[in-house]
């Protein structure tokens, strides 16, 4: 019983870090994804080309690779600067710095996935909606914020939900860098205590979060059910 | 000089010239119907008037003031276009109501947005907001939908949606209200209610341009009828002239064909 209690405590702590990575990523990637979507639709060719290429690279490589890349970026940058005689040292030290970089990698990765969903959502709003707003003398930003945005949200709740639930599970990838998240903690216990059940116990936690998310996102979908697009 | 003057409007999409020089004028308070076969450029013309398309050539003026001149306005500022397009209202074939707003909010949205752009005191904003709301009620009354104010578009029939769309367009008090086949997306039994509303606007002195396939309506309501064919105005006249005594063989053929379909 003491073991169970102890494992639970450790897993709860891991859950906290998992939720932290999840929360920060969501908070950053949701707006950033919209920005990237605008970028890739930009009329300025160079902006849309660069944005699209960037999204293509991020979506075409494993998240784990990107985490490692972002982790070593500051170190490599510092090394290069030092080799040409500029004394900068940005190498990451300590948990907070590592965790921050992990969040950066997750945010950028997910922003790119979200951007594609936004893009699809924006494109699926009929041209007539823009034109109706236009002939009523609304500006472009008024049109987007007051007319288009909510219709986009309604159209993308379902695909977004899938990505968000994937994100919960993807937080386990943070283990390449820091050993704090739920999955890594569970794996650690399995290794040191030579027992298997904590890993399945951790699985319950994941299910719990995703169950909650499913309910919340379902509520949002229902809330937007008052209108049809 | 007439209230609204359009001269030599030309518009091409790529290599296809859709409007080949359109001239007409319109007096204040009069109703102009535009008829013509599919692809003759009626929608394109309305879209040009509403600044949804930019004509390649031509000018437009309202009340003696030039609001568009293709030779100068190629790079008209966004703000200028916005100001000029408010001379016009447009009712679309497919209504295009904003689905997330009630009938009432569809009507008040644009006027309220304009309010936020003006530098006003809190007190003035309050007064003007009340005015906008009062006007919305008036307009709902006009289109016979006061009881549907809180309904969302998906809860309204096509005919009701189109009447809300008319009220929405009127909320900004345009000088000229344009309709692009306002009833052709409707079931036949719903066209009557929309046409009646448009007819009632005539008696309240609105200036209107109506693209329509409803020949009876064009005959009864308009002061002037334009028949378009292949991007030009083939014939123009009073309903009597055009319907009873068409001069162009193209007009005659078109009218015969539309009569046959009944
Ligand atoms: N954005 C566009 N790009 C290319 N061609 C266009 C565009 N808009 C219209 N056209 C062409 O212009 C011609 C006239 O179209 P328009 O919609 O003005 O006709 P219409 O008289 O309104 O026809 P209908 O009675 O079917 O509504 C058509 O041949 C159409 O294919
Ligand atoms: Mg048309």
Tab-separated table of C-alpha atoms in Angstrom, chain A residues 23-211:
chain	number	residue	atom	x	y	z
A	23	UNK	CA	-0.767	23.789	-21.356
A	24	UNK	CA	2.095	25.970	-22.530
A	25	UNK	CA	2.142	24.339	-25.949
A	26	UNK	CA	-1.585	24.843	-26.384
A	27	UNK	CA	-1.439	28.425	-25.182
A	28	UNK	CA	1.349	29.316	-27.597
A	29	UNK	CA	0.508	27.081	-30.546
A	30	UNK	CA	-3.171	28.033	-30.876
A	31	UNK	CA	-2.539	31.720	-31.651
A	32	UNK	CA	0.825	31.066	-33.330
A	33	UNK	CA	-0.832	28.551	-35.623
A	34	UNK	CA	-3.344	31.186	-36.730
A	35	UNK	CA	-0.495	33.589	-37.418
A	36	UNK	CA	1.294	30.953	-39.494
A	37	UNK	CA	-1.945	30.262	-41.358
A	38	UNK	CA	-2.172	33.963	-42.245
A	39	UNK	CA	1.483	33.899	-43.260
A	40	UNK	CA	1.012	30.991	-45.613
A	41	UNK	CA	-1.991	32.751	-47.170
A	42	UNK	CA	-0.185	36.077	-47.420
A	43	UNK	CA	-0.353	37.985	-50.685
A	44	UNK	CA	3.306	38.840	-50.275
A	45	UNK	CA	4.887	35.942	-52.135
A	46	UNK	CA	8.089	35.769	-50.145
A	47	UNK	CA	6.250	35.540	-46.828
A	48	UNK	CA	3.908	32.813	-47.984
A	49	UNK	CA	6.770	30.865	-49.591
A	50	UNK	CA	8.928	30.973	-46.466
A	51	UNK	CA	6.020	30.090	-44.198
A	52	UNK	CA	4.946	27.182	-46.347
A	53	UNK	CA	8.498	25.845	-46.556
A	54	UNK	CA	8.837	26.113	-42.791
A	55	UNK	CA	5.578	24.264	-42.189
A	56	UNK	CA	6.635	21.627	-44.679
A	57	UNK	CA	9.924	21.026	-42.869
A	58	UNK	CA	8.336	20.858	-39.436
A	59	UNK	CA	5.579	18.530	-40.561
A	60	UNK	CA	8.040	16.408	-42.482
A	61	UNK	CA	10.415	15.635	-39.646
A	62	UNK	CA	9.911	13.819	-36.333
A	63	UNK	CA	9.057	15.930	-33.317
A	64	UNK	CA	11.772	14.129	-31.359
A	65	UNK	CA	14.369	15.348	-33.837
A	66	UNK	CA	13.064	18.899	-33.492
A	67	UNK	CA	13.279	18.716	-29.710
A	68	UNK	CA	16.914	17.668	-29.954
A	69	UNK	CA	17.563	20.370	-32.541
A	70	UNK	CA	16.141	23.122	-30.364
A	71	UNK	CA	18.043	21.777	-27.411
A	72	UNK	CA	21.396	21.970	-29.105
A	73	UNK	CA	20.701	25.144	-31.029
A	74	UNK	CA	21.801	27.512	-28.218
A	75	UNK	CA	24.929	25.466	-27.505
A	76	UNK	CA	25.944	25.258	-31.153
A	77	UNK	CA	25.247	28.930	-31.632
A	78	UNK	CA	27.424	29.804	-28.663
A	79	UNK	CA	30.217	27.540	-29.920
A	80	UNK	CA	30.211	29.171	-33.320
A	81	UNK	CA	30.191	32.648	-31.828
A	82	UNK	CA	33.025	31.775	-29.485
A	83	UNK	CA	35.061	30.294	-32.326
A	84	UNK	CA	34.950	33.641	-34.108
A	85	UNK	CA	35.870	35.405	-30.930
A	86	UNK	CA	32.511	36.646	-29.704
A	87	UNK	CA	32.018	35.535	-26.118
A	88	UNK	CA	28.421	34.420	-25.814
A	89	UNK	CA	27.246	31.473	-23.818
A	90	UNK	CA	23.648	30.505	-24.343
A	91	UNK	CA	24.101	26.822	-23.532
A	92	UNK	CA	21.104	25.531	-21.618
A	93	UNK	CA	21.628	24.652	-18.018
A	94	UNK	CA	19.159	23.525	-15.459
A	95	UNK	CA	15.669	22.152	-15.574
A	96	UNK	CA	13.878	25.399	-16.296
A	97	UNK	CA	15.977	26.152	-19.356
A	98	UNK	CA	15.560	22.628	-20.691
A	99	UNK	CA	11.865	22.619	-20.034
A	100	UNK	CA	11.518	25.964	-21.788
A	101	UNK	CA	13.277	24.653	-24.876
A	102	UNK	CA	11.091	21.563	-24.895
A	103	UNK	CA	8.046	23.816	-24.798
A	104	UNK	CA	9.455	25.885	-27.658
A	105	UNK	CA	9.908	22.778	-29.790
A	106	UNK	CA	6.418	21.500	-28.970
A	107	UNK	CA	4.827	24.901	-29.582
A	108	UNK	CA	6.427	25.364	-32.972
A	109	UNK	CA	5.659	21.823	-34.031
A	110	UNK	CA	2.045	22.016	-33.001
A	111	UNK	CA	1.587	25.537	-34.340
A	112	UNK	CA	2.477	24.172	-37.772
A	113	UNK	CA	-0.064	21.375	-37.521
A	114	UNK	CA	-2.686	23.783	-36.200
A	115	UNK	CA	-1.916	26.230	-39.007
A	116	UNK	CA	-2.918	23.656	-41.591
A	117	UNK	CA	-6.188	23.080	-39.773
A	118	UNK	CA	-6.860	26.803	-39.560
A	119	UNK	CA	-6.018	27.170	-43.228
A	120	UNK	CA	-8.505	24.504	-44.188
A	121	UNK	CA	-11.098	26.074	-41.906
A	122	UNK	CA	-10.593	29.547	-43.318
A	123	UNK	CA	-10.737	28.270	-46.870
A	124	UNK	CA	-13.987	26.453	-46.242
A	125	UNK	CA	-15.842	29.641	-45.294
A	126	UNK	CA	-17.752	30.595	-48.440
A	127	UNK	CA	-16.595	33.630	-50.391
A	128	UNK	CA	-20.110	35.047	-50.009
A	129	UNK	CA	-19.494	35.669	-46.314
A	130	UNK	CA	-16.515	37.885	-47.072
A	131	UNK	CA	-18.399	39.666	-49.828
A	132	UNK	CA	-21.468	40.260	-47.683
A	133	UNK	CA	-19.294	41.850	-45.003
A	134	UNK	CA	-17.397	43.804	-47.631
A	135	UNK	CA	-20.476	45.370	-49.215
A	136	UNK	CA	-21.625	46.315	-45.732
A	137	UNK	CA	-18.496	48.425	-45.454
A	138	UNK	CA	-16.701	46.283	-42.905
A	139	UNK	CA	-12.914	46.348	-42.840
A	140	UNK	CA	-10.856	43.226	-43.385
A	141	UNK	CA	-10.049	42.869	-39.711
A	142	UNK	CA	-13.660	43.464	-38.676
A	143	UNK	CA	-14.736	40.869	-41.204
A	144	UNK	CA	-12.325	38.300	-39.862
A	145	UNK	CA	-12.948	38.877	-36.187
A	146	UNK	CA	-16.718	39.403	-36.306
A	147	UNK	CA	-17.828	37.200	-39.183
A	148	UNK	CA	-15.242	34.647	-40.217
A	149	UNK	CA	-13.464	33.585	-37.039
A	150	UNK	CA	-16.317	31.884	-35.214
A	151	UNK	CA	-17.297	30.025	-38.376
A	152	UNK	CA	-13.722	28.813	-38.651
A	153	UNK	CA	-13.733	27.701	-35.017
A	154	UNK	CA	-16.910	25.755	-35.571
A	155	UNK	CA	-15.477	24.036	-38.610
A	156	UNK	CA	-12.220	23.057	-36.937
A	157	UNK	CA	-13.291	21.891	-33.486
A	158	UNK	CA	-13.284	18.236	-34.532
A	159	UNK	CA	-9.865	18.110	-36.265
A	160	UNK	CA	-8.387	20.338	-33.537
A	161	UNK	CA	-9.661	17.941	-30.887
A	162	UNK	CA	-7.747	15.113	-32.519
A	163	UNK	CA	-4.518	17.092	-32.523
A	164	UNK	CA	-4.988	18.221	-28.946
A	165	UNK	CA	-5.485	14.667	-27.761
A	166	UNK	CA	-2.401	13.590	-29.696
A	167	UNK	CA	-0.499	16.374	-27.966
A	168	UNK	CA	-1.311	14.910	-24.540
A	169	UNK	CA	0.278	11.636	-25.590
A	170	UNK	CA	3.165	13.333	-27.409
A	171	UNK	CA	4.351	14.977	-24.200
A	172	UNK	CA	6.014	11.620	-23.486
A	173	UNK	CA	8.557	12.602	-26.151
A	174	UNK	CA	9.931	15.183	-23.731
A	175	UNK	CA	11.713	12.250	-22.108
A	176	UNK	CA	14.612	12.611	-24.559
A	177	UNK	CA	15.553	15.748	-22.668
A	178	UNK	CA	14.081	15.859	-19.227
A	179	UNK	CA	12.990	13.047	-17.005
A	180	UNK	CA	10.052	14.767	-15.426
A	181	UNK	CA	6.978	14.003	-17.440
A	182	UNK	CA	4.398	11.385	-16.541
A	183	UNK	CA	5.557	8.695	-18.913
A	184	UNK	CA	9.245	9.053	-18.082
A	185	UNK	CA	8.545	8.984	-14.370
A	186	UNK	CA	6.522	5.794	-14.778
A	187	UNK	CA	9.260	4.240	-16.872
A	188	UNK	CA	11.794	5.206	-14.239
A	189	UNK	CA	9.836	3.432	-11.526
A	190	UNK	CA	9.531	0.349	-13.717
A	191	UNK	CA	13.282	0.275	-14.152
A	192	UNK	CA	14.313	0.871	-10.560
A	193	UNK	CA	11.625	-1.149	-8.787
A	194	UNK	CA	11.380	-3.944	-11.345
A	195	UNK	CA	7.608	-3.790	-11.382
A	196	UNK	CA	5.505	-3.241	-14.486
A	197	UNK	CA	2.181	-1.931	-13.251
A	198	UNK	CA	3.126	1.750	-12.780
A	199	UNK	CA	3.370	2.155	-16.542
A	200	UNK	CA	-0.242	1.013	-16.943
A	201	UNK	CA	-1.218	3.080	-13.958
A	202	UNK	CA	0.266	6.077	-15.820
A	203	UNK	CA	-1.825	5.039	-18.805
A	204	UNK	CA	-4.909	5.616	-16.665
A	205	UNK	CA	-3.770	9.170	-16.046
A	206	UNK	CA	-3.465	9.798	-19.790
A	207	UNK	CA	-6.903	8.362	-20.302
A	208	UNK	CA	-8.241	10.581	-17.568
A	209	UNK	CA	-6.859	13.759	-19.150
A	210	UNK	CA	-8.046	12.798	-22.572
A	211	UNK	CA	-11.428	11.822	-21.216
